[in-house]
mmCIF file of C-alpha atoms (C1' of nucleotides) in Angstrom:
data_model
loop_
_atom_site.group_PDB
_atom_site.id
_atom_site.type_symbol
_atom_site.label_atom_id
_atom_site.label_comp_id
_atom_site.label_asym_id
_atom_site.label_seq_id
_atom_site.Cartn_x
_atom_site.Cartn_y
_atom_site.Cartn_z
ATOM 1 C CA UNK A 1 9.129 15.281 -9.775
ATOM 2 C CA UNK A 2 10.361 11.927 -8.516
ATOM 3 C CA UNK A 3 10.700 13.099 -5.072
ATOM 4 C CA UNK A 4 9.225 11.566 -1.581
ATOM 5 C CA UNK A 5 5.758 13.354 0.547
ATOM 6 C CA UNK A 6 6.786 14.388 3.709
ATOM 7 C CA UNK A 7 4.646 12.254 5.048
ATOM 8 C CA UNK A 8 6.594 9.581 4.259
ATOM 9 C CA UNK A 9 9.734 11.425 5.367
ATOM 10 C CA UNK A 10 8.106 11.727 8.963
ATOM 11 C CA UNK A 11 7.240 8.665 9.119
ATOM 12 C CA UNK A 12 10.523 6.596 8.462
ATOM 13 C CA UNK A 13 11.823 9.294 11.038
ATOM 14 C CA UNK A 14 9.549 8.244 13.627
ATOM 15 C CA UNK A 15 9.885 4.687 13.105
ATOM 16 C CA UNK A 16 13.917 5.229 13.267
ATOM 17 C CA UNK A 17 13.661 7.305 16.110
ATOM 18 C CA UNK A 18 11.101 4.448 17.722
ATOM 19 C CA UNK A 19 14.030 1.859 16.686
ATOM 20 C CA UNK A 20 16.070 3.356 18.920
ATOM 21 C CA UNK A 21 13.909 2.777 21.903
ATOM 22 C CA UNK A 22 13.281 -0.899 20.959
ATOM 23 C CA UNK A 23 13.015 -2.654 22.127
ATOM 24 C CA UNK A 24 9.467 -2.095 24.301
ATOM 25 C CA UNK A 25 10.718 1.373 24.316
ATOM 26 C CA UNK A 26 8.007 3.942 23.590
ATOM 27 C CA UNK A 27 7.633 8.113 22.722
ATOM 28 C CA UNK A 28 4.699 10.278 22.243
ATOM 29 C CA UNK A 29 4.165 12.328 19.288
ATOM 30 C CA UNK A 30 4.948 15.327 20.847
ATOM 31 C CA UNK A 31 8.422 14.098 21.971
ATOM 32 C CA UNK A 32 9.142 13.193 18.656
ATOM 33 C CA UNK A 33 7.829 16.145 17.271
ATOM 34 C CA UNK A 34 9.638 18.372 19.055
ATOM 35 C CA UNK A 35 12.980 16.708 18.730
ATOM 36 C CA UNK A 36 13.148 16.588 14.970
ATOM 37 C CA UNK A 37 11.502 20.306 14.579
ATOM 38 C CA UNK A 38 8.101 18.264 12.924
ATOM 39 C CA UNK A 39 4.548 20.268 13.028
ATOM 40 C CA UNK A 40 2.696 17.976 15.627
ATOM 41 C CA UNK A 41 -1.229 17.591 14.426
ATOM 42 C CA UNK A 42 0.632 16.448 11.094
ATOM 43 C CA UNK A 43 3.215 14.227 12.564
ATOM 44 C CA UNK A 44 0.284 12.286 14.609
ATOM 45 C CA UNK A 45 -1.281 11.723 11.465
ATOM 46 C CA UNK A 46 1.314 9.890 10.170
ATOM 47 C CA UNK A 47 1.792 7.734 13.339
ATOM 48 C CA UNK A 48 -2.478 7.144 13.476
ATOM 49 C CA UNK A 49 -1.406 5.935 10.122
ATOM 50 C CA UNK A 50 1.343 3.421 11.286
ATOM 51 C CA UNK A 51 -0.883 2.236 14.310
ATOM 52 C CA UNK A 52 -3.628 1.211 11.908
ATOM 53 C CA UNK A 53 -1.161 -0.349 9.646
ATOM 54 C CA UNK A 54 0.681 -2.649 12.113
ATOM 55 C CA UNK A 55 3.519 -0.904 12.230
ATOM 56 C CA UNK A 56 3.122 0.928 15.628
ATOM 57 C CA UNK A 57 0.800 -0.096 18.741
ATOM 58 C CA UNK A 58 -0.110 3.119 20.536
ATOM 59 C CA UNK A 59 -0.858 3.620 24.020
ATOM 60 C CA UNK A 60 -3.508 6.399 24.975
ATOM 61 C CA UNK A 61 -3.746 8.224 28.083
ATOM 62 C CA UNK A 62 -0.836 10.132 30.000
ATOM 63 C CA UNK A 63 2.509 8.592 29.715
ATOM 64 C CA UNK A 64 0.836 7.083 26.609
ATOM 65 C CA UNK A 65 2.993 7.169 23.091
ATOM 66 C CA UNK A 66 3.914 4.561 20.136
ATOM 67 C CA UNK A 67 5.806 2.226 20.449
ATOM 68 C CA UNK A 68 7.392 -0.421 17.842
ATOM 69 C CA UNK A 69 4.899 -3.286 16.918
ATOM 70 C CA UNK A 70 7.496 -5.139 14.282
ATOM 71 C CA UNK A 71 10.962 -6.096 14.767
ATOM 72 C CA UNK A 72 12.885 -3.002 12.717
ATOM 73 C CA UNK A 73 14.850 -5.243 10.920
ATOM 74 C CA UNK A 74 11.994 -6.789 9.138
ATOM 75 C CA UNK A 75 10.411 -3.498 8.364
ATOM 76 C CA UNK A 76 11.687 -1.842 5.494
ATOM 77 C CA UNK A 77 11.323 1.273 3.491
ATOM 78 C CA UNK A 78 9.135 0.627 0.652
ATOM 79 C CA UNK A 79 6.047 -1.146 3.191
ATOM 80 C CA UNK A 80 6.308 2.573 4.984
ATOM 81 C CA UNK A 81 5.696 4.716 2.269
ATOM 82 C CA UNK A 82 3.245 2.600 0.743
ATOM 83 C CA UNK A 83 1.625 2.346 4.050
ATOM 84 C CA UNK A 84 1.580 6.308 4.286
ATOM 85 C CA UNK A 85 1.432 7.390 0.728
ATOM 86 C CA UNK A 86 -0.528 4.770 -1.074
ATOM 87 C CA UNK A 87 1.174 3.300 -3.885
ATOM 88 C CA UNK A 88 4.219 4.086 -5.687
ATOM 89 C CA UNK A 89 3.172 5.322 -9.138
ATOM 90 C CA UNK A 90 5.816 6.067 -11.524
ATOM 91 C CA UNK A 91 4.256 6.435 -14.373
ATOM 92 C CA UNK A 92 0.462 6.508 -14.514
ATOM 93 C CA UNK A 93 0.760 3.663 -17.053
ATOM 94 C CA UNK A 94 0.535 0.931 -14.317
ATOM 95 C CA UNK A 95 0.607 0.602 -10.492
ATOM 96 C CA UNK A 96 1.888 -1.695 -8.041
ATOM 97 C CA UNK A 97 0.115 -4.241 -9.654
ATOM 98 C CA UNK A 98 0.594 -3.376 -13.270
ATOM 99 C CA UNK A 99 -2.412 -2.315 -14.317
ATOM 100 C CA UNK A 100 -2.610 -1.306 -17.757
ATOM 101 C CA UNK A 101 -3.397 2.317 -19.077
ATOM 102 C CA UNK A 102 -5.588 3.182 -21.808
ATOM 103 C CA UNK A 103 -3.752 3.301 -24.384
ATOM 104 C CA UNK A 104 -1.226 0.223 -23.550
ATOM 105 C CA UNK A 105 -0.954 -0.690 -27.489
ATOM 106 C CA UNK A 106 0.844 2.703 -28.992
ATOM 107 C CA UNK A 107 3.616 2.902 -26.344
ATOM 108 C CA UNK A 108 6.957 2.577 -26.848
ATOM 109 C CA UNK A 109 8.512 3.048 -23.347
ATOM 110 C CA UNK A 110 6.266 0.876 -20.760
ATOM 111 C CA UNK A 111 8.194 -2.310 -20.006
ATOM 112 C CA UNK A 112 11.339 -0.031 -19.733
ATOM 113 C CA UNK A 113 9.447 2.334 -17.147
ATOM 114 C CA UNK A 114 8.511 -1.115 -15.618
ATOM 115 C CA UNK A 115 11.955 -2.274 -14.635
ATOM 116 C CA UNK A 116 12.842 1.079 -14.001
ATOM 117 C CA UNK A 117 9.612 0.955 -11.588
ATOM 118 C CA UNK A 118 10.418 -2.202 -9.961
ATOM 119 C CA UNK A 119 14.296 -1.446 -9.529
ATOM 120 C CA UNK A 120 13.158 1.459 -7.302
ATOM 121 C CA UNK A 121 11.017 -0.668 -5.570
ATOM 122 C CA UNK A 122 13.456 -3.218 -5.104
ATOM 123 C CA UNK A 123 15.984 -0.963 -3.849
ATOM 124 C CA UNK A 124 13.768 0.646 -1.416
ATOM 125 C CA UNK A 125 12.463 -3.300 -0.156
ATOM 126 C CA UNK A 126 16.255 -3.638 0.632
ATOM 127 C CA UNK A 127 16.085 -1.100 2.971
ATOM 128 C CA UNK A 128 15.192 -2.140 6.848
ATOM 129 C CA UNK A 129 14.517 0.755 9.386
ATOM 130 C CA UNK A 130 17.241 -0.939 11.528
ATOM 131 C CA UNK A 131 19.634 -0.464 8.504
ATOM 132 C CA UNK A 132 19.013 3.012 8.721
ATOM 133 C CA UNK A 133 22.129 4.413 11.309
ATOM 134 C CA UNK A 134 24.300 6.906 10.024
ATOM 135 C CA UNK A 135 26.993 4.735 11.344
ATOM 136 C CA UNK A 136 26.344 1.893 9.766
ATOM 137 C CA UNK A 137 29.433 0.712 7.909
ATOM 138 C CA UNK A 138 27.212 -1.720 5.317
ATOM 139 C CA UNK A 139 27.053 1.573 3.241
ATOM 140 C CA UNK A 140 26.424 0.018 -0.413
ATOM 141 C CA UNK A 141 23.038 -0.143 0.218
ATOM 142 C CA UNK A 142 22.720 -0.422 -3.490
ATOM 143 C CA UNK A 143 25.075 -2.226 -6.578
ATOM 144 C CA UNK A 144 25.537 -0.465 -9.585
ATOM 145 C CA UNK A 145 24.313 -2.002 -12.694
ATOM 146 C CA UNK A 146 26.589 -3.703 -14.747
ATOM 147 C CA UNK A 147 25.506 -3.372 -18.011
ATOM 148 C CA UNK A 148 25.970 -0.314 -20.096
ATOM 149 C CA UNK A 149 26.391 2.918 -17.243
ATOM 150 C CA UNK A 150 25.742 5.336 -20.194
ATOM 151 C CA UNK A 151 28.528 8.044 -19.399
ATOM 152 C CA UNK A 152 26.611 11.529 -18.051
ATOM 153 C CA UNK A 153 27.176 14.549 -20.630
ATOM 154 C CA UNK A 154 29.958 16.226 -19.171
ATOM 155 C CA UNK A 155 28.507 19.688 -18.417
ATOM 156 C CA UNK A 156 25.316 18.630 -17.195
ATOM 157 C CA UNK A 157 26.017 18.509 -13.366
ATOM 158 C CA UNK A 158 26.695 22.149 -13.021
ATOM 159 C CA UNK A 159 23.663 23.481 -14.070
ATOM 160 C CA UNK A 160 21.153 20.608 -13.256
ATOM 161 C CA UNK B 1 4.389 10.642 -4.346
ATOM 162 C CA UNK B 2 7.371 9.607 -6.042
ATOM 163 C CA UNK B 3 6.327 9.665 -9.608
ATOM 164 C CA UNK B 4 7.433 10.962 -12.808
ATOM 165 C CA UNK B 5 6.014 13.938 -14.417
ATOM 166 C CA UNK B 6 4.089 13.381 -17.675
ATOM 167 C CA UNK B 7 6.332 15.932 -19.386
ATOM 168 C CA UNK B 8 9.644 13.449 -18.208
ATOM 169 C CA UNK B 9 7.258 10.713 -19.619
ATOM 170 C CA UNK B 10 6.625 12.247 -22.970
ATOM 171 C CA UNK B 11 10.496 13.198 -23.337
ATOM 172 C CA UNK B 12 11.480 9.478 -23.012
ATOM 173 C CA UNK B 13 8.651 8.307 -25.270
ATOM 174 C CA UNK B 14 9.353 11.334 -27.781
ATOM 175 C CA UNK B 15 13.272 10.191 -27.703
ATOM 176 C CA UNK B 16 12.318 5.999 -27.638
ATOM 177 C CA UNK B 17 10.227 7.166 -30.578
ATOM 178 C CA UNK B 18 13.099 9.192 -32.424
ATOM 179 C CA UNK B 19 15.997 6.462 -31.914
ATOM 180 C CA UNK B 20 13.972 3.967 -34.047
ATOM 181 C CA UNK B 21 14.147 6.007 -36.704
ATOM 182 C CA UNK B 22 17.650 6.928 -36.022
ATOM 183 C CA UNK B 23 20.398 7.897 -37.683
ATOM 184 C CA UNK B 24 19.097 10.764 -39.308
ATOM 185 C CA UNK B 25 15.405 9.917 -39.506
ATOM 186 C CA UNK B 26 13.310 12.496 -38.307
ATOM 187 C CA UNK B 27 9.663 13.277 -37.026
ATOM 188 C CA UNK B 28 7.507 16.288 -36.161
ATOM 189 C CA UNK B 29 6.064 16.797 -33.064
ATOM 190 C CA UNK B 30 2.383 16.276 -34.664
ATOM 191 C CA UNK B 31 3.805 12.777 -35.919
ATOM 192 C CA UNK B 32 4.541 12.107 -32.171
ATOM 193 C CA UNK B 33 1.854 13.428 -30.530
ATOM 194 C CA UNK B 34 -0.953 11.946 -32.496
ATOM 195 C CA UNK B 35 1.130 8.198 -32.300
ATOM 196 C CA UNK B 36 0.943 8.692 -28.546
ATOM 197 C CA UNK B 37 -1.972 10.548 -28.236
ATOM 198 C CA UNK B 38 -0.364 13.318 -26.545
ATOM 199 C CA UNK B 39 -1.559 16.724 -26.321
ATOM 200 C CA UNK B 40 0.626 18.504 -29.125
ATOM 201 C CA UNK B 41 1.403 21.997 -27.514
ATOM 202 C CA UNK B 42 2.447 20.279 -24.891
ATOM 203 C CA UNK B 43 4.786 17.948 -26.487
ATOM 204 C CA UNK B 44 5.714 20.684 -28.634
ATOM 205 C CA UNK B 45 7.001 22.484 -25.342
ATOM 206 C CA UNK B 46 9.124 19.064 -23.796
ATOM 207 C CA UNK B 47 10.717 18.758 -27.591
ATOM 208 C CA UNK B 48 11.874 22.169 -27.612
ATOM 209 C CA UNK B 49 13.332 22.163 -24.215
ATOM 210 C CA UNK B 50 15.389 18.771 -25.313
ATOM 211 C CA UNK B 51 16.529 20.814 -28.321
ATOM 212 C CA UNK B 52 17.649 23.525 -26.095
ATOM 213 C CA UNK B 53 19.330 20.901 -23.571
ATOM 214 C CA UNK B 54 20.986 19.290 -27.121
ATOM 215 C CA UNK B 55 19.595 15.973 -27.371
ATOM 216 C CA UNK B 56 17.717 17.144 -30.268
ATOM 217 C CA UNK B 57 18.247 19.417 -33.028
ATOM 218 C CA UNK B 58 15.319 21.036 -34.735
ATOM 219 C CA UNK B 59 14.151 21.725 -38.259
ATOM 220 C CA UNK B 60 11.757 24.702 -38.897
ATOM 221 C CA UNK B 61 9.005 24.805 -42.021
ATOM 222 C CA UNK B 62 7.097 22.397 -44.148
ATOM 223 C CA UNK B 63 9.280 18.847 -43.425
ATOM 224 C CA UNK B 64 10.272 19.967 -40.392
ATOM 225 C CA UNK B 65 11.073 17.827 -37.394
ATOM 226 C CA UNK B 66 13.221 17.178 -34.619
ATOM 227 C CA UNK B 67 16.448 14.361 -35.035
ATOM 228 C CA UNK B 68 18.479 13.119 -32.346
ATOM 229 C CA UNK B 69 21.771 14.891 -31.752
ATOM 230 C CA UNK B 70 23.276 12.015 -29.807
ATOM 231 C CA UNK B 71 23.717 8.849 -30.196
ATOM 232 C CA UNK B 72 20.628 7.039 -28.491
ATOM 233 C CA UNK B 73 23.195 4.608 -27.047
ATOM 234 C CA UNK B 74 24.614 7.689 -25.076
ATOM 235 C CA UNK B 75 21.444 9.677 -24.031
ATOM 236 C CA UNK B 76 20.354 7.904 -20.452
ATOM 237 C CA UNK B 77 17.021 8.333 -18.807
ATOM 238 C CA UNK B 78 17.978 10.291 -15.423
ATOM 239 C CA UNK B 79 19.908 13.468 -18.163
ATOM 240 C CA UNK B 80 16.533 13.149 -19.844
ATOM 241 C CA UNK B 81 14.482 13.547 -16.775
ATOM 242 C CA UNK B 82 16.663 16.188 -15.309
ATOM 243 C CA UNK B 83 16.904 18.019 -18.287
ATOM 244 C CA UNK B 84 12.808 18.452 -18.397
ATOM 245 C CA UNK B 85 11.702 18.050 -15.061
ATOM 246 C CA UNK B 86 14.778 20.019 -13.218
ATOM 247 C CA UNK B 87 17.041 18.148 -10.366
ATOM 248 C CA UNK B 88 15.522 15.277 -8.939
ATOM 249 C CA UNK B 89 15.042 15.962 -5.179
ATOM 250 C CA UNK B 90 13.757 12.414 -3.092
ATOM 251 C CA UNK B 91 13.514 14.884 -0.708
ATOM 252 C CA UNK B 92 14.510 18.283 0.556
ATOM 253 C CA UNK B 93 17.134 17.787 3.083
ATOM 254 C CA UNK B 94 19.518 17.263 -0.032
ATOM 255 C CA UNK B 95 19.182 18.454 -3.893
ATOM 256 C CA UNK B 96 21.450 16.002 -6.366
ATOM 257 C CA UNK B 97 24.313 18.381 -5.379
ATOM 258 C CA UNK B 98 23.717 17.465 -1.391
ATOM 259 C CA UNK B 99 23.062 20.570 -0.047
ATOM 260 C CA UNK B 100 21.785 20.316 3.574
ATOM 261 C CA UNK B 101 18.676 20.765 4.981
ATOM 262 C CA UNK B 102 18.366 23.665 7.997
ATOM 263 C CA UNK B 103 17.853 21.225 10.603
ATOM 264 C CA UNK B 104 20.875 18.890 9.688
ATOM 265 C CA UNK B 105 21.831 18.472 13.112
ATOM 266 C CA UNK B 106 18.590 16.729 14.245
ATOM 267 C CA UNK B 107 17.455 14.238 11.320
ATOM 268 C CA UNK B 108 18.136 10.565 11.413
ATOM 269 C CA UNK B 109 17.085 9.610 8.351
ATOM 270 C CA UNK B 110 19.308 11.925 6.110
ATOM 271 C CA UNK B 111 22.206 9.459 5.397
ATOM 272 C CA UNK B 112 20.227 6.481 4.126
ATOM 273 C CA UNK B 113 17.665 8.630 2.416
ATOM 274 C CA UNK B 114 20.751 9.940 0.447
ATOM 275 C CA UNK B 115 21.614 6.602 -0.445
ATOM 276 C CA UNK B 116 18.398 5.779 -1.503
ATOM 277 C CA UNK B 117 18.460 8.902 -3.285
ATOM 278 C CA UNK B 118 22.134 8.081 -4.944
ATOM 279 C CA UNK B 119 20.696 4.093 -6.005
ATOM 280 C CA UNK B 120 18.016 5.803 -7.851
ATOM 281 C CA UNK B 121 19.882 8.080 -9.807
ATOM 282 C CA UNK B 122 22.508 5.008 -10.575
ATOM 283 C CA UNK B 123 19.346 3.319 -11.849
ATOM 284 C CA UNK B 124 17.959 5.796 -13.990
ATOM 285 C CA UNK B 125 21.522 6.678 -15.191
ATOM 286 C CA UNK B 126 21.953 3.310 -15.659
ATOM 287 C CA UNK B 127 19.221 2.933 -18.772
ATOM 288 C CA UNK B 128 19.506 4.689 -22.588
ATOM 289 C CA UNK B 129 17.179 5.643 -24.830
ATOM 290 C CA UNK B 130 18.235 2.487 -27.173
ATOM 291 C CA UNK B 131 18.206 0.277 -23.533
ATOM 292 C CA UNK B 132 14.405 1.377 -24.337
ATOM 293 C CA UNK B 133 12.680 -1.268 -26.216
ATOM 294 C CA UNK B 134 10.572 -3.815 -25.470
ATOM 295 C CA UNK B 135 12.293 -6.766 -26.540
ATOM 296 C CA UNK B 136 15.376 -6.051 -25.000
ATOM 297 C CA UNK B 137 16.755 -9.716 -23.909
ATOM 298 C CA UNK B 138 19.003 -7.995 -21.682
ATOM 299 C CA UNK B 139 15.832 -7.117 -19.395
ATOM 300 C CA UNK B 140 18.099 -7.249 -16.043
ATOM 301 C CA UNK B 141 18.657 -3.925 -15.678
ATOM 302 C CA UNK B 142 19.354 -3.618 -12.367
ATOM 303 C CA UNK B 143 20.577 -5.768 -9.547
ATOM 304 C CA UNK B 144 18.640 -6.719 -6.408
ATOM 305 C CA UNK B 145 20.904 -5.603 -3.157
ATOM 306 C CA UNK B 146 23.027 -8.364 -1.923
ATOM 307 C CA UNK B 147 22.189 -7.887 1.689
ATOM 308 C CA UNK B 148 19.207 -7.814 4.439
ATOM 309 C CA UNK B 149 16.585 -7.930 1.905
ATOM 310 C CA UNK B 150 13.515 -7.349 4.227
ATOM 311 C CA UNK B 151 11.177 -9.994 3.717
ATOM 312 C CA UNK B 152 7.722 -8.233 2.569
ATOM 313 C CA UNK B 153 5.036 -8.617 5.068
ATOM 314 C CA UNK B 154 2.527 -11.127 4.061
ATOM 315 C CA UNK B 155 -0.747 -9.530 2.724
ATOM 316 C CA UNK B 156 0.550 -6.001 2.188
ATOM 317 C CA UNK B 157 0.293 -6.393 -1.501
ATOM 318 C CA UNK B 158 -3.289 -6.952 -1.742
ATOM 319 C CA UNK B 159 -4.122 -3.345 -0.300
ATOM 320 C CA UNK B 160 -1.734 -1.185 -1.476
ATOM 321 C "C1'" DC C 1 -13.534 12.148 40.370
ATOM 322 C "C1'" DT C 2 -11.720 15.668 38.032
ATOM 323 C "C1'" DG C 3 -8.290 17.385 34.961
ATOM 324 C "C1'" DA C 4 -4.163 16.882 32.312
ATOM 325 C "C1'" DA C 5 -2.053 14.349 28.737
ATOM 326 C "C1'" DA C 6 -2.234 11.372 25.322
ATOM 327 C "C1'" DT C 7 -4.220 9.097 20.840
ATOM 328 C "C1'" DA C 8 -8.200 9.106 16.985
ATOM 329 C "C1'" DG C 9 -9.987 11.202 13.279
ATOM 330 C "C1'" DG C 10 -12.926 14.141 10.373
ATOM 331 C "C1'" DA C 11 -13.276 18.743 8.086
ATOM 332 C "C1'" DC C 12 -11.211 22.423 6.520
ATOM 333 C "C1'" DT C 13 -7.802 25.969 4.423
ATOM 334 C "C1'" DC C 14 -3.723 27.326 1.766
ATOM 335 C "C1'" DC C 15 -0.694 27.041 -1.874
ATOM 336 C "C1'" DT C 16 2.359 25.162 -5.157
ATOM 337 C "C1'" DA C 17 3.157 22.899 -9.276
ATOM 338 C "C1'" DA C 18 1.637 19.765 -12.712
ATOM 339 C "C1'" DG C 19 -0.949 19.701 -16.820
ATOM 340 C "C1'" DG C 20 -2.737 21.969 -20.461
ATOM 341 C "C1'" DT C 21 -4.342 26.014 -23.565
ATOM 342 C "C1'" DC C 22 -3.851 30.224 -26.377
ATOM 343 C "C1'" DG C 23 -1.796 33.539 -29.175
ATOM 344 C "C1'" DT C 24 1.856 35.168 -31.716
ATOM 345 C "C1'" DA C 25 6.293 35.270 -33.927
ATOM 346 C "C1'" DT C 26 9.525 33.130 -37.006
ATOM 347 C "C1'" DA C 27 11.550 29.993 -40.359
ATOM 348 C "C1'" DT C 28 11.089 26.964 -44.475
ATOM 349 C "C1'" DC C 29 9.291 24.781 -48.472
ATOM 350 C "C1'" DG C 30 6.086 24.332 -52.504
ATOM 351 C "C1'" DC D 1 1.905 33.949 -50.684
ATOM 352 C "C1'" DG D 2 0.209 30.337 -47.866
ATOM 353 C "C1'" DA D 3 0.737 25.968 -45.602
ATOM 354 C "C1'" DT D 4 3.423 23.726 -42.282
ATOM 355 C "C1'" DA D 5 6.916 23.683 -39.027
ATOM 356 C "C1'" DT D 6 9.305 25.228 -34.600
ATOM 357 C "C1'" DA D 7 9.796 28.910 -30.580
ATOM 358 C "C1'" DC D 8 8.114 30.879 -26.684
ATOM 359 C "C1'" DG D 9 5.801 33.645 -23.353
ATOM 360 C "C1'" DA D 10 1.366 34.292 -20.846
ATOM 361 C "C1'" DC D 11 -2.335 32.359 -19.022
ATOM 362 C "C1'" DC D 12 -5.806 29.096 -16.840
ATOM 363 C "C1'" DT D 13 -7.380 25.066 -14.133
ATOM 364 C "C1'" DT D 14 -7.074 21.621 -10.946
ATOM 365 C "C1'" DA D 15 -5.209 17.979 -7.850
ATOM 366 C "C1'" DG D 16 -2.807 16.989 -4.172
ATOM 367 C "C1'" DG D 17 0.703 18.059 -0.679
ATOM 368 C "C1'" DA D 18 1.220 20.434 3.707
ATOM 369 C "C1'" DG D 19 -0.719 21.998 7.530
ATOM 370 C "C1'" DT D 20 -4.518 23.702 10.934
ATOM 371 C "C1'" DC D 21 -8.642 23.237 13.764
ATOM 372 C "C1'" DC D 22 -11.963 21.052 16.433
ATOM 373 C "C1'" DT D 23 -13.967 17.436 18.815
ATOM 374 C "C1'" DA D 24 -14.089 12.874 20.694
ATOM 375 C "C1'" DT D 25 -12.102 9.163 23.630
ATOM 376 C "C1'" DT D 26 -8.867 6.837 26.650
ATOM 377 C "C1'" DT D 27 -5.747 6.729 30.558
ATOM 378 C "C1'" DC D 28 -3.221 8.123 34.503
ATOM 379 C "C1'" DA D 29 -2.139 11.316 38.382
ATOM 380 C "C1'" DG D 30 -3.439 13.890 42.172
#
DNA sequence: CTGAAATAGGACTCCTAAGGTCGTATATCG
DNA sequence: CGATATACGACCTTAGGAGTCCTATTTCAG
């Protein structure tokens, strides 16, 4: 249904929230569980997951926690959800590295899906955890095609 | 895990499949499934929820078939999608008509995810049925973001 | 040196929704 | 009338998302 785990939701929390600190600022799971209402044992999960990945270094003990291990501004949105959710599949007809499905030859729609594929991709490389502030004013995050914006029925809005 | 459903998948191939014949050719849903190699109760189901949506109109008894409605020019991928698959929700602080989440107050992520959310749709709104073919010259169908693109890490590729 | 607080991680449960099947009704043509 | 279509509701199965539990192991504070 096109939509993101909340894994990976938790995780490009955490790392924002972690951004904040930066840098050499660190918080425990637990503080960042609790601020952003996020069940704990899952939410530690995720982080392990970061650690191993190079995106966090962790500190054990008391007064222990996560802390950056990347500057945020070179860590952007697509590496974190791959990281936590494997890879992006749109279509079981390929992955991130284009494998080809079984029956490659009688289908009519797979380079489209492709682009379509790597445009979401692209537009979720552009996206650096630093970039992430409500506040920032560089809002167009994205640019609009500019070829051929089929118009949307009218109608459809209201009940989709 | 942000991928498409099968049923979206067989709706764009059913509707790629349709526009070649287009105007006023017309195919059963046998003739489609068995060129695919799609499960034909199941396509049967997808087609008949496009006819009800009015991208196709349908043709009962022997000769029977579904034909486009619209012009293939004029039906884009993210109607499509919507239309089988419901609203497409990247996740559930916001549904496409940005409803918040309970815990509004305490999320840090919600603004860019929207964005992220909003490029998406722009991309798949941005594509037609008759954008769909494979030898479309005019393969740039999206552009790359103009600013902080996030240099990948080195190596990530390999593993995921 | 003991206990509290933290990360590390495997095993497990629960549940939704995707994916697919079945059966039946209805319309159309030969 | 029967073959071939669509129409549609009910049902089944399974994978994976979401979350819990339990048990290490490390580190600091008292």
């Amino acid at each position: 249904m096109l939509k993101l785990t909340k894994k990976a939701d938790y995780g490009l929390i955490a790392l924002k929230h972690l951004s904040l600190k930066a840098p050499e600022g660190s918080a425990s799971a637990k503080e960042i569980a609790e601020a952003y209402r996020i069940p704990l044992p899952l939410l530690a999960k995720v982080l392990q997951k970061l650690a191993r990945n190079g995106f966090l270094r962790s500190e054990h003990g008391t007064n222990g926690g996560y802390k950056l291990a990347r500057d945020p501004r070179q860590i952007n949105a697509l590496e974190v959800i791959r990281s936590i959710d494997g890879p992006i599949i749109l279509t079981s007809c390929f992955t991130d590295h284009g494998e080809p499905c079984d029956q490659t030859d009688h289908c009519n729609v797979r380079e489209p899906l492709r682009k379509i594929h790597e445009g979401i991709q692209d537009l979720l490389a552009s996206i650096t955890i630093a970039d992430m502030s409500e506040d920032n004013p560089d809002s167009r995050l994205y640019m609009i095609p500019t070829h051929s914006p089929a118009r949307p029925t009218q109608g459809f809005r209201g009940e989709l």
